[in-house]
XYZ file of C-alpha atoms in Angstrom:
507
model
C 145.683 89.974 67.658
C 142.950 88.608 64.979
C 139.161 90.042 66.298
C 135.741 88.799 65.416
C 132.898 91.227 66.198
C 129.483 89.893 67.357
C 126.430 91.806 67.481
C 122.632 90.427 68.793
C 119.422 91.503 67.815
C 117.076 90.467 70.183
C 113.415 91.277 70.016
C 111.450 93.218 73.336
C 110.122 89.734 74.238
C 113.705 88.474 74.021
C 113.261 86.660 71.098
C 116.197 86.620 68.316
C 115.594 89.245 65.413
C 119.542 89.187 63.975
C 122.974 87.881 64.361
C 126.250 89.050 63.110
C 129.381 88.577 62.953
C 132.491 90.705 61.367
C 135.836 88.715 60.908
C 139.227 89.724 61.240
C 140.082 89.479 57.342
C 136.359 91.401 56.713
C 134.668 88.224 56.574
C 130.605 88.958 57.469
C 127.504 86.406 57.942
C 124.329 87.406 59.268
C 121.686 85.147 60.519
C 118.003 86.854 60.518
C 116.050 83.571 61.604
C 117.599 81.403 64.960
C 117.828 78.295 62.499
C 120.665 80.288 60.681
C 122.491 80.888 64.117
C 124.492 77.323 64.429
C 126.015 78.172 60.642
C 126.966 81.888 61.124
C 128.708 80.600 64.676
C 130.375 77.788 62.728
C 131.347 80.483 59.644
C 132.658 82.750 62.881
C 134.386 80.130 64.645
C 136.536 79.160 61.266
C 137.935 82.748 60.881
C 140.951 82.120 63.140
C 139.877 84.753 65.739
C 141.450 85.127 68.560
C 139.767 88.243 70.596
C 136.066 88.693 70.488
C 134.769 92.262 70.394
C 130.909 93.702 70.679
C 129.316 96.749 71.987
C 127.350 95.693 75.341
C 128.764 92.379 74.904
C 129.380 91.699 78.773
C 126.049 92.015 79.545
C 124.063 91.535 76.216
C 124.978 89.613 73.760
C 128.133 86.921 75.235
C 125.175 85.456 78.133
C 122.849 85.043 74.969
C 125.183 83.301 73.596
C 126.078 81.378 76.453
C 122.106 80.392 76.722
C 121.950 79.628 73.224
C 125.076 77.726 72.282
C 126.529 76.880 75.396
C 130.016 75.800 75.763
C 130.619 77.092 72.188
C 134.383 77.528 71.344
C 133.258 81.440 70.412
C 132.801 81.413 74.284
C 136.186 80.569 75.016
C 138.028 83.538 73.561
C 138.895 86.432 75.285
C 136.735 89.150 75.035
C 136.419 93.176 75.024
C 133.322 95.304 75.408
C 133.809 98.296 73.624
C 130.651 99.911 76.001
C 132.817 99.483 78.858
C 135.850 101.576 77.919
C 133.611 104.189 76.352
C 133.677 106.472 79.464
C 136.888 105.938 79.945
C 138.395 106.684 76.260
C 135.839 109.594 75.958
C 134.345 111.075 79.686
C 134.352 114.295 77.729
C 130.809 115.014 75.909
C 129.462 113.539 73.648
C 131.574 110.500 74.568
C 132.163 108.726 71.103
C 130.232 109.966 68.025
C 129.256 106.341 67.546
C 127.998 105.799 71.207
C 124.640 107.305 72.881
C 124.524 105.283 76.324
C 124.504 101.475 75.870
C 123.470 101.683 72.102
C 125.575 102.653 69.198
C 123.931 105.333 67.392
C 122.065 104.367 64.309
C 121.544 106.166 61.580
C 119.011 103.315 59.853
C 116.863 100.992 61.156
C 118.862 97.987 63.529
C 121.107 96.142 61.058
C 123.818 93.859 63.120
C 126.415 93.923 60.321
C 126.276 97.800 60.598
C 127.324 97.820 64.471
C 129.630 95.062 64.402
C 131.721 97.609 61.644
C 130.316 100.766 63.949
C 132.121 98.502 66.578
C 135.338 98.329 64.885
C 135.172 102.250 64.960
C 134.447 102.545 68.025
C 137.154 100.045 69.495
C 140.053 101.220 66.750
C 139.455 104.898 68.220
C 139.294 104.135 71.905
C 142.886 102.000 71.404
C 144.275 105.264 70.221
C 143.005 107.209 72.774
C 144.731 104.860 75.401
C 148.095 105.269 73.889
C 147.811 108.958 74.458
C 146.657 108.312 78.186
C 148.504 109.686 81.258
C 150.604 106.372 82.108
C 148.887 106.229 86.020
C 145.153 107.092 84.750
C 145.821 103.786 82.143
C 147.841 101.866 84.917
C 143.954 101.940 86.782
C 142.284 101.441 84.313
C 144.268 98.133 83.054
C 144.503 96.664 86.958
C 140.538 97.182 86.785
C 139.172 96.051 83.552
C 137.486 92.255 84.414
C 138.484 89.980 81.196
C 142.263 88.976 79.852
C 140.967 90.158 76.398
C 141.837 94.111 77.653
C 144.884 92.708 78.413
C 145.685 92.162 74.966
C 144.721 95.009 73.462
C 145.889 97.561 76.712
C 148.578 95.417 78.122
C 148.798 93.548 81.242
C 148.760 95.475 84.329
C 151.708 95.774 85.889
C 150.127 96.074 89.931
C 146.857 95.736 91.118
C 144.006 98.295 91.665
C 145.358 99.710 95.336
C 148.833 100.626 94.332
C 147.596 102.008 90.876
C 144.460 104.192 92.802
C 147.662 105.351 95.047
C 149.479 106.555 92.172
C 147.333 108.269 90.512
C 145.531 110.218 93.592
C 147.798 113.092 92.914
C 146.613 113.735 89.978
C 143.476 114.893 91.545
C 144.850 117.164 94.012
C 142.849 120.716 93.258
C 140.087 118.486 91.693
C 138.193 116.876 94.846
C 137.938 117.716 98.364
C 141.577 116.469 99.696
C 140.340 115.032 103.287
C 138.007 113.043 101.571
C 140.758 111.556 98.951
C 142.592 110.437 101.504
C 140.098 108.874 102.786
C 138.801 106.641 99.816
C 140.136 103.056 99.517
C 140.351 101.131 95.981
C 136.889 99.338 96.221
C 135.252 98.919 92.937
C 138.491 99.780 90.440
C 136.149 100.076 87.550
C 134.111 102.340 89.289
C 137.391 104.402 90.514
C 138.264 104.209 86.657
C 135.140 105.849 85.520
C 135.468 108.392 88.130
C 138.928 109.713 87.824
C 138.232 109.583 83.919
C 135.605 111.847 84.275
C 136.821 113.986 87.336
C 139.869 114.969 84.368
C 137.499 116.634 81.941
C 135.584 120.377 81.834
C 131.989 120.469 83.235
C 129.587 119.411 80.627
C 129.889 116.022 81.030
C 128.256 113.284 83.268
C 128.671 109.392 83.430
C 126.728 107.407 81.684
C 123.211 106.334 83.343
C 124.473 102.644 83.113
C 127.742 102.835 84.724
C 125.547 104.088 88.149
C 123.464 100.601 87.597
C 126.381 98.135 86.962
C 128.731 100.321 89.305
C 126.690 101.490 92.361
C 130.062 102.634 93.746
C 130.654 105.303 91.314
C 127.484 107.936 92.649
C 129.183 107.382 96.272
C 132.644 108.239 94.942
C 131.446 111.001 93.245
C 129.532 112.475 96.534
C 132.546 111.180 98.953
C 134.855 112.952 96.870
C 132.837 116.474 95.836
C 129.730 116.238 97.752
C 130.942 117.963 100.789
C 133.085 120.310 102.778
C 135.048 119.447 104.743
C 136.012 123.145 105.407
C 140.059 123.348 104.764
C 141.135 121.938 101.785
C 141.675 123.949 98.589
C 138.978 122.188 96.524
C 136.236 122.947 99.731
C 137.487 126.713 99.928
C 136.811 127.298 96.769
C 133.271 125.749 96.427
C 132.118 128.245 99.594
C 128.588 130.436 98.511
C 130.980 133.122 98.497
C 133.333 131.608 95.779
C 130.118 131.005 93.500
C 128.554 134.654 94.503
C 131.876 136.115 93.300
C 132.724 133.798 90.048
C 128.710 134.160 88.831
C 127.447 137.686 89.847
C 130.825 139.259 90.813
C 129.657 140.298 93.983
C 131.555 140.077 97.515
C 128.940 139.375 99.759
C 125.250 138.405 99.294
C 122.551 141.071 100.455
C 122.028 141.958 103.979
C 118.310 142.262 104.023
C 115.959 140.321 104.496
C 117.902 138.780 107.571
C 117.555 135.431 108.991
C 117.166 134.868 112.376
C 120.706 135.379 113.948
C 120.595 139.010 112.139
C 123.296 137.554 109.325
C 121.917 137.450 105.208
C 119.002 135.413 104.657
C 119.978 134.978 101.001
C 123.031 133.242 101.970
C 121.961 131.203 104.521
C 119.335 130.047 101.672
C 122.180 129.631 99.244
C 123.877 127.534 101.665
C 121.367 124.841 102.515
C 120.897 124.848 98.472
C 124.586 123.865 98.091
C 123.776 121.092 100.805
C 120.850 119.332 99.033
C 118.480 120.464 101.775
C 114.658 121.033 101.272
C 113.421 124.498 101.625
C 110.941 126.959 101.113
C 111.908 130.476 100.921
C 109.882 133.732 100.975
C 111.607 136.014 99.623
C 110.333 139.584 98.291
C 110.950 141.286 94.982
C 114.154 142.661 94.258
C 116.175 140.727 97.246
C 117.970 138.161 94.800
C 115.321 134.881 94.798
C 116.514 133.453 91.715
C 120.383 133.569 92.652
C 119.279 131.361 95.962
C 118.744 128.622 93.371
C 120.793 129.765 90.167
C 124.225 129.383 92.357
C 123.506 125.951 93.908
C 122.469 124.757 90.708
C 125.846 125.763 89.045
C 127.799 124.232 92.157
C 125.849 120.981 91.804
C 126.928 120.430 88.478
C 130.893 121.505 88.806
C 130.774 119.113 91.498
C 128.533 116.070 90.793
C 127.333 116.689 87.153
C 123.851 116.737 88.817
C 121.280 118.385 86.615
C 119.070 121.021 88.901
C 115.029 120.843 87.252
C 113.071 124.501 87.688
C 109.504 124.659 87.355
C 108.129 128.128 86.329
C 104.871 129.110 85.079
C 105.428 131.381 82.026
C 107.841 130.921 79.080
C 108.570 134.489 78.741
C 109.803 134.555 82.552
C 112.053 131.671 81.763
C 113.685 132.791 78.536
C 114.693 135.882 80.467
C 115.972 133.895 82.975
C 117.806 131.982 80.952
C 119.173 134.569 78.821
C 120.120 136.494 81.502
C 121.935 133.381 83.005
C 123.809 132.587 80.159
C 126.762 135.159 81.278
C 127.207 133.662 83.871
C 126.283 129.779 83.352
C 126.264 128.587 79.950
C 125.106 125.339 81.439
C 121.431 126.733 81.708
C 118.523 125.922 78.959
C 114.593 125.669 78.787
C 112.789 123.483 77.456
C 109.246 124.638 76.602
C 106.395 125.055 73.985
C 107.858 128.670 72.457
C 110.841 126.452 71.017
C 111.016 125.196 67.525
C 111.543 121.613 67.081
C 115.447 122.045 66.243
C 116.041 124.169 69.282
C 113.542 121.555 71.510
C 115.894 118.900 70.319
C 119.330 120.702 70.788
C 117.920 121.595 74.436
C 116.979 117.739 74.852
C 120.085 116.739 73.729
C 122.322 119.149 75.837
C 119.878 117.797 79.207
C 120.643 113.936 78.631
C 124.204 114.532 77.691
C 125.297 116.321 80.483
C 125.976 119.849 79.210
C 123.073 120.976 81.315
C 123.551 122.046 84.948
C 119.687 123.993 84.880
C 116.429 123.662 83.027
C 113.595 125.662 83.465
C 110.975 123.650 82.165
C 106.799 124.191 82.672
C 104.797 121.328 84.299
C 102.983 120.158 81.657
C 106.501 119.568 80.093
C 106.734 116.394 82.281
C 103.859 114.894 80.197
C 106.151 114.647 77.432
C 108.033 111.488 76.434
C 110.964 112.842 75.354
C 111.706 115.326 78.577
C 111.283 112.455 81.046
C 113.880 110.359 78.865
C 116.079 113.181 79.105
C 115.275 113.791 82.585
C 115.820 109.809 83.444
C 119.249 110.034 81.899
C 120.615 112.399 84.367
C 120.948 112.386 88.193
C 118.470 114.734 89.673
C 120.695 117.084 92.164
C 117.158 118.972 93.265
C 113.551 120.063 92.189
C 113.049 123.813 92.299
C 109.812 125.234 92.453
C 109.610 129.030 91.539
C 106.382 130.972 92.310
C 105.635 128.055 94.484
C 102.028 129.118 95.478
C 101.217 127.994 91.744
C 101.429 124.888 94.259
C 98.249 125.301 95.485
C 96.599 128.882 94.473
C 96.695 128.284 90.887
C 97.502 124.024 90.635
C 94.109 123.252 91.042
C 92.147 125.814 88.634
C 94.532 126.946 86.602
C 97.525 124.740 86.487
C 96.432 121.531 87.450
C 100.170 120.134 85.755
C 101.288 121.749 89.090
C 100.066 118.982 91.121
C 101.760 116.375 88.599
C 105.233 117.894 89.500
C 105.671 115.669 93.248
C 104.323 112.605 91.710
C 106.490 112.576 88.651
C 109.825 113.345 90.750
C 108.632 110.256 93.155
C 108.089 107.788 90.352
C 111.204 108.922 88.370
C 113.461 108.323 91.874
C 111.802 105.071 92.085
C 112.909 104.286 88.001
C 115.788 105.178 89.264
C 116.595 103.400 92.087
C 117.477 106.690 94.399
C 115.936 108.706 96.918
C 113.392 111.799 95.663
C 116.090 114.988 95.362
C 114.864 117.265 97.705
C 112.487 119.634 96.679
C 113.514 123.642 97.341
C 110.275 126.076 96.851
C 110.462 129.756 96.031
C 107.846 132.368 95.809
C 107.675 136.311 96.121
C 104.346 136.338 98.333
C 103.142 133.219 100.756
C 100.257 133.974 102.941
C 100.833 131.873 106.111
C 97.943 128.764 105.024
C 99.438 128.795 101.232
C 102.974 127.761 102.822
C 101.581 125.553 105.373
C 99.571 123.885 102.346
C 102.623 123.537 100.133
C 104.804 121.950 103.025
C 102.691 119.596 103.729
C 101.919 118.165 100.444
C 105.579 117.891 100.020
C 105.480 115.847 103.365
C 102.934 113.608 101.808
C 103.678 113.115 98.161
C 107.730 112.653 98.698
C 108.319 112.400 102.349
C 109.933 115.744 102.736
C 110.192 118.263 105.408
C 110.627 121.669 103.841
C 112.716 123.918 105.996
C 111.320 127.512 105.894
C 112.805 130.900 105.340
C 110.124 133.781 105.494
C 112.056 136.893 104.544
C 108.561 138.393 104.493
C 106.055 140.072 101.823
C 107.197 143.707 102.606
C 108.559 145.923 99.552
C 110.154 149.075 100.181
C 111.170 149.095 96.697
C 107.527 149.147 95.619
C 104.804 152.002 95.392
C 101.441 152.192 94.461
C 99.247 154.741 92.454
C 96.659 154.726 90.558
C 95.681 156.377 87.726
C 92.213 157.140 85.348
C 92.667 155.457 81.555
C 90.443 155.073 79.205
C 90.757 151.221 78.255
C 91.933 151.220 74.423
C 94.778 153.359 75.394
C 95.417 151.143 78.984
C 97.859 149.312 76.801
C 99.788 151.863 75.181
C 99.990 153.783 78.706
C 101.982 150.947 80.615
C 104.152 150.807 77.671
C 104.799 154.562 78.150
C 105.312 154.279 81.700
C 107.590 151.309 81.649
C 109.878 152.921 78.978
C 109.588 156.397 80.958
C 112.380 158.294 82.910
C 110.700 158.226 86.346
C 111.514 154.676 86.549
C 114.985 153.216 87.696
C 117.165 151.735 85.559
C 116.452 148.122 87.071
C 113.005 148.350 85.862
C 114.121 150.281 82.430
C 116.076 146.247 82.015
C 113.244 144.084 82.830
C 110.654 146.454 80.585
C 110.714 144.315 77.416
C 109.870 140.966 79.867
C 107.270 142.832 81.901
C 105.719 143.480 77.964
C 106.018 140.178 76.837
C 104.335 139.195 79.965
C 101.184 141.780 79.532
C 100.927 140.602 76.037
C 100.539 136.814 76.850
C 97.760 137.852 79.281
C 96.211 139.671 76.334
């Protein structure tokens, strides 16, 4: 095998910026003006190559070459695209050190010769992975890949996609719904290969966004195989609300009170609705496990389909406290807010982008940040959670105007991604009927969703009220003293530091 590596750099308006070729014996050629391209192509054609290789070659560089130099001899070479192979060889995070979505990772400004060298490193690593791959998966990949060039480097397929799919199915037992698995046919072979490769790695990865655009079947396959509950197989049994409650919080049962209309646990009902990705509006008094109602579905969503749950929350201290407590149960949760240092923020956004994050707490103002939007756009959003949902009306107009921007952002992002708006799931500890009605009407208007109402009431039997007269300068010290006194329950003591931080923020 004697490959020639090609890289084409275009400007935003489609004009050529540069073209580079790297030959099988280390030859190099570079064109930095359109007039130099014929010379570079002639040089490359004379290097005796028998294979054309590039990163995003199939969708970008090769079509450009076909328009610029139709019938050129390089177009007659078998070809392979290292971008196509990357999610198959490196489905786990971070795919490959030189690959980020459809681009090569660069340490400097665009330089096509450097990209050619990077592509050579990528293909060498990819081929090493394929030699160690399980035979049934390797055979499915061989059968699914579209160009004869792949057969040159991976070997020719010995069977078709349908037979290869049947051979790989047993390896998915316990990873997907067995009922759904029996129903899925071969369809788009490359989409199957991407999904099977992804299913075999631990949580913390995602299929790149470009696979959804080029192979929409990948999204449907993931949701078919993992997005429903057949009620009988091993996989679905492990995905029950009770299973997730036990795994995350160590409890065998949900809180019995408040009860739903049928007398069962309202908390359990809300978790089940959340896991089913249905829009909802939940009113749960403080101390009745409100946060678990969206944290459990978020972890389950990420495990099943790799989807991200976005939680809009009003206070930085509250976000940090929630994430700190949640990390022991779900290490994939994080927050992006203005209190983070630049390295912390960069790392958090990278983890969102790469697929590691299951749930991200952000303030509504962060949605106007281009970096946040880019990270969210790279993911499939499973649900938008509005914590302290009364902010959408009571505070949204006067105190936090950006709360009113959230539905619009979600709608526009979904339009850009070509998907329906993910379900909105709103939670609050208190909500007057007029507020509840206004928020449900707002989301019906903005995103076309009818939020089912689950009202646990506002009665707080766990709270008592007392008035104590204290001189002004002594108020804050007295509050701290009361919070840390032995008169209070252990639960309140565990939250006293958070309350103090909130008081200081208000101050």
